[in-house]
Coordinates of C-alpha atoms in Angstrom, one line a residue:
I194 CA 0.1 0.1 -0.1
S195 CA 1.3 3.5 -0.9
S196 CA 3.0 5.5 2.0
F197 CA 1.2 8.8 3.0
Y198 CA 4.5 10.3 4.1
A199 CA 7.9 11.1 2.6
R200 CA 11.1 9.9 4.2
V201 CA 14.1 12.1 4.8
L202 CA 17.6 10.7 4.6
D203 CA 20.1 13.1 6.8
L204 CA 23.3 12.8 4.8
R205 CA 25.4 14.1 7.8
T206 CA 24.2 11.3 10.2
M207 CA 22.8 8.6 7.5
R208 CA 19.8 8.4 9.6
V209 CA 16.2 8.2 8.0
R210 CA 13.3 10.2 9.6
L211 CA 9.7 10.8 8.8
G212 CA 9.2 13.6 6.4
P213 CA 6.1 15.7 5.5
K214 CA 2.7 14.2 4.6
L215 CA 2.4 13.8 0.8
L216 CA -0.1 15.5 -1.2
R217 CA -1.3 12.1 -2.3
A218 CA -0.1 8.7 -1.7
G219 CA 1.9 7.4 -4.7
G220 CA 4.2 4.4 -4.7
A221 CA 6.7 3.3 -7.6
C222 CA 7.1 7.1 -8.6
S223 CA 10.2 8.9 -9.7
A224 CA 11.7 11.9 -8.1
L225 CA 13.9 14.9 -8.7
A226 CA 15.2 18.0 -6.7
L227 CA 14.2 21.0 -9.1
E228 CA 14.9 24.8 -8.8
I229 CA 11.3 25.5 -9.5
D230 CA 11.7 29.2 -8.5
G231 CA 14.7 29.8 -10.7
P232 CA 18.3 29.1 -10.9
G233 CA 20.2 29.4 -7.5
T234 CA 17.0 29.1 -5.4
P235 CA 16.4 26.3 -2.9
E236 CA 15.3 23.0 -4.7
H237 CA 11.8 21.7 -4.4
I238 CA 11.5 18.0 -4.2
C239 CA 9.1 16.7 -6.9
A240 CA 7.5 13.2 -7.3
F241 CA 6.3 12.1 -10.8
G242 CA 3.3 9.8 -11.2
G243 CA 3.1 6.6 -9.2
T244 CA 0.7 4.1 -8.1
D245 CA -2.1 5.2 -5.5
G246 CA -3.0 1.9 -3.7
A247 CA -1.6 -1.6 -3.9
H248 CA 1.1 -2.1 -6.2
N249 CA -0.6 -4.6 -8.3
T250 CA -4.1 -3.1 -8.6
G251 CA -3.7 0.6 -7.6
T252 CA -4.5 3.5 -9.7
F253 CA -1.7 5.2 -11.8
L254 CA -1.3 8.9 -11.3
K255 CA -0.8 11.9 -13.6
S256 CA 0.2 14.2 -10.9
V257 CA 3.5 15.9 -10.3
A258 CA 3.7 17.0 -6.6
C259 CA 6.5 19.3 -5.5
Y260 CA 7.5 20.1 -1.9
D261 CA 8.5 23.7 -1.2
R262 CA 11.0 23.4 1.6
R263 CA 11.1 27.0 2.5
R264 CA 7.3 27.3 2.7
Q265 CA 6.8 23.8 3.9
V266 CA 3.9 23.1 1.6
W267 CA 3.2 20.9 -1.4
H268 CA 2.1 22.4 -4.7
E269 CA 1.9 21.4 -8.4
P270 CA 3.8 23.9 -10.6
L271 CA 4.6 21.4 -13.3
G272 CA 1.0 20.6 -14.1
E273 CA -0.3 17.1 -15.0
L274 CA 1.7 14.5 -16.9
P275 CA 0.5 13.7 -20.3
V276 CA -0.3 9.9 -19.1
A277 CA -1.0 8.3 -15.9
C278 CA 2.1 6.0 -15.2
D279 CA 4.4 4.4 -12.7
H280 CA 7.9 2.8 -12.7
S281 CA 9.2 6.0 -14.6
N282 CA 12.5 7.6 -14.6
A283 CA 12.8 11.4 -14.4
I284 CA 16.0 13.0 -15.5
L285 CA 17.1 16.7 -15.4
L286 CA 19.0 18.1 -18.4
P287 CA 21.0 21.3 -17.9
P288 CA 20.5 24.4 -19.9
S289 CA 22.5 25.0 -23.2
L290 CA 23.1 21.4 -23.5
C291 CA 22.9 21.2 -27.3
H292 CA 22.4 24.7 -28.2
P293 CA 23.1 28.0 -26.2
A294 CA 19.3 28.8 -26.1
D295 CA 18.3 25.4 -24.8
P296 CA 16.4 25.6 -21.5
A297 CA 16.8 23.2 -18.7
R298 CA 14.5 20.3 -19.1
V299 CA 13.0 17.5 -17.2
L300 CA 12.6 14.1 -19.1
L301 CA 10.1 11.3 -18.2
M302 CA 11.0 7.9 -19.6
N303 CA 10.7 4.2 -19.1
F304 CA 7.3 4.0 -17.7
R305 CA 4.1 1.9 -18.0
I306 CA 0.5 2.8 -18.2
R307 CA -1.1 -0.5 -17.3
H308 CA -0.1 -3.1 -14.6
Y309 CA 2.3 -5.7 -16.1
A310 CA 1.8 -4.2 -19.6
D311 CA 2.1 -1.1 -21.8
E312 CA 5.7 -0.1 -21.3
R313 CA 5.9 3.1 -23.5
P314 CA 8.7 4.4 -25.9
E315 CA 7.8 8.0 -25.4
I316 CA 10.0 10.5 -23.6
W317 CA 8.1 13.5 -22.3
A318 CA 9.6 16.7 -21.4
I319 CA 8.9 20.1 -19.7
D320 CA 11.1 23.2 -19.9
L321 CA 12.5 25.0 -16.9
P322 CA 11.6 27.4 -15.4
V323 CA 8.0 26.6 -15.8
S324 CA 5.5 29.2 -17.2
A325 CA 2.2 30.1 -15.8
T326 CA 0.6 27.3 -18.0
P327 CA 3.0 24.6 -17.6
R328 CA 3.1 22.3 -20.8
W329 CA 4.7 18.8 -21.2
Y330 CA 5.6 17.8 -24.8
L331 CA 7.0 14.8 -26.6
F332 CA 10.6 14.9 -26.7
A333 CA 11.4 11.6 -28.4
N334 CA 9.6 8.6 -29.5
E335 CA 11.9 6.2 -31.2
T336 CA 10.7 2.7 -32.0
G337 CA 12.0 -0.4 -33.7
T338 CA 12.6 -4.2 -33.6
A339 CA 16.0 -4.0 -32.0
E340 CA 16.3 -5.1 -28.4
Y341 CA 17.8 -1.7 -27.4
L342 CA 14.6 0.2 -28.7
Q343 CA 12.2 -2.2 -26.9
P344 CA 10.1 -0.1 -24.3
R345 CA 10.8 -1.0 -20.6
D346 CA 10.0 0.1 -17.0
A347 CA 11.3 -0.2 -13.7
A348 CA 15.0 0.5 -14.9
G349 CA 18.1 2.2 -13.6
V350 CA 19.1 5.4 -15.1
F351 CA 22.1 7.6 -14.8
T352 CA 23.6 10.5 -16.9
T353 CA 27.2 11.4 -17.7
A354 CA 28.6 14.7 -16.2
S355 CA 27.6 16.8 -19.3
G356 CA 24.2 15.5 -19.1
R357 CA 24.0 14.7 -22.8
Y358 CA 24.0 11.0 -22.4
V359 CA 21.3 9.1 -20.4
F360 CA 22.2 5.5 -19.7
N361 CA 19.6 2.9 -19.1
V362 CA 20.4 -0.3 -17.1
G363 CA 18.2 -3.2 -17.2
G364 CA 14.4 -3.0 -16.9
V365 CA 11.4 -5.2 -17.7
S366 CA 9.0 -5.6 -20.7
Y367 CA 6.1 -7.8 -21.0
V368 CA 4.9 -9.6 -24.0
M369 CA 2.0 -11.9 -25.0
R370 CA 3.0 -15.3 -26.3
D371 CA 1.1 -18.2 -27.8
M372 CA 1.4 -21.4 -25.5
P373 CA 1.3 -24.9 -26.6
N374 CA -2.2 -25.4 -25.0
G375 CA -3.6 -22.7 -27.4
K376 CA -3.9 -20.0 -24.8
R377 CA -1.9 -16.7 -24.8
R378 CA 0.2 -15.8 -21.6
R379 CA 1.9 -12.7 -20.7
L380 CA 5.7 -13.3 -20.1
S381 CA 8.2 -10.9 -18.7
M382 CA 11.4 -10.0 -20.5
K383 CA 14.0 -8.8 -18.0
H384 CA 16.7 -6.8 -19.8
S385 CA 20.5 -7.4 -19.0
T386 CA 21.7 -4.8 -21.5
V387 CA 22.8 -1.2 -21.0
R388 CA 21.5 1.4 -23.6
V389 CA 22.2 5.1 -24.0
F390 CA 20.0 8.1 -25.0
D391 CA 21.7 10.9 -26.7
A392 CA 19.7 13.8 -25.6
C393 CA 20.9 16.0 -28.5
A394 CA 20.2 13.5 -31.3
R395 CA 17.3 12.4 -29.5
R396 CA 18.0 8.8 -30.2
W397 CA 18.7 5.4 -28.4
A398 CA 21.8 3.2 -29.1
P399 CA 23.4 0.2 -27.6
A400 CA 25.9 1.2 -24.9
G401 CA 28.1 -2.0 -25.2
G402 CA 27.5 -2.9 -21.6
D403 CA 25.6 -6.1 -20.1
V404 CA 25.2 -6.6 -16.4
G405 CA 25.1 -10.5 -17.0
Y406 CA 21.5 -11.4 -16.5
G407 CA 18.1 -9.4 -16.5
Y408 CA 17.3 -7.0 -13.7
F409 CA 14.4 -4.7 -12.9
A410 CA 13.3 -2.4 -10.1
L411 CA 16.8 -0.9 -10.1
Q412 CA 18.2 2.3 -8.7
S413 CA 21.2 3.9 -10.4
C414 CA 23.3 7.1 -9.7
A415 CA 26.6 8.5 -10.9
S416 CA 29.6 10.4 -9.6
S417 CA 31.6 12.7 -12.0
K418 CA 34.3 13.0 -9.2
L419 CA 34.8 9.2 -9.1
G420 CA 34.1 8.7 -12.8
L421 CA 31.8 5.8 -11.7
A422 CA 28.1 5.0 -11.9
F423 CA 26.4 2.5 -9.4
T424 CA 23.4 0.3 -10.0
C425 CA 22.1 -1.3 -6.8
G426 CA 19.4 -3.7 -5.8
G427 CA 16.7 -4.9 -8.2
Q428 CA 14.9 -8.2 -8.8
P429 CA 16.9 -10.7 -11.0
P430 CA 15.3 -13.5 -13.0
D431 CA 13.2 -15.9 -10.8
G432 CA 15.3 -18.5 -8.9
S433 CA 18.7 -16.8 -9.8
V434 CA 19.0 -15.8 -6.1
S435 CA 16.9 -18.7 -4.4
D436 CA 13.8 -20.4 -5.0
K437 CA 11.7 -17.3 -3.8
I438 CA 10.8 -15.2 -6.7
S439 CA 10.2 -12.2 -4.4
D440 CA 14.0 -12.2 -3.4
N441 CA 15.8 -9.0 -4.4
S442 CA 19.5 -8.6 -5.1
H443 CA 21.8 -7.4 -2.4
N444 CA 24.6 -6.4 -4.9
C445 CA 25.6 -3.1 -6.5
I446 CA 27.1 -3.0 -10.1
V447 CA 29.8 -0.5 -10.9
H448 CA 30.1 1.1 -14.3
N449 CA 33.3 2.8 -15.3
L450 CA 32.1 6.0 -16.9
L451 CA 35.6 6.5 -18.4
G452 CA 35.7 3.1 -20.0
P453 CA 35.2 2.3 -23.8
S454 CA 31.5 1.8 -23.4
F455 CA 30.7 5.0 -21.4
G456 CA 33.3 7.6 -22.7

């Protein structure tokens, strides 16, 4: 069941405490810290979409709720998402990324719009700072038969220091297959590959990396100081850790951002 409260991790003490009550409950959302009031202002903590209710049967949300830490209130400066979704990744692109006049942008990608189905290839965007009438628009929608173009959700995502390249680790897709008994069954395809989205060309490509076997429900982050990216947790293929399909991985995978696959 979705939590009604945020959790705050104090980086000085590494302790978790109860945070503010959410505007609405929403599990399996994505989140970013954004300078909603303009460059150099305190960041608002924004949650994108998610599931209100039980994970397998709850209602997908179209909302983007942002917490203003100075005023200690929730508000919705980014309007509604184009679609109700969960399991998404939210990415912040810096200004002047591809052209001097480019605004800062938030991208929303790798989401699903139905339970265990309908992973979407669309990448939606909104420009920052937002106008009085916030508008999300289609940033990219590349499709094809290659594995790296297959839509997925519950993936890990990190960016390089420049922000131009968005790396996608793992994730899961669902396909309908004809079975020997004549019935059709929904099967999961857990991805082991790493793909990269070029935010200037607005196209996906294989990144040349592979994590060994398929993972989903991952969390990824990167450090430009270390030149490393980390992908932790996730659920591997059924039975690869134990005979309990609910078991999750205790491991972290390290990617060398300076290597040939991530240069």
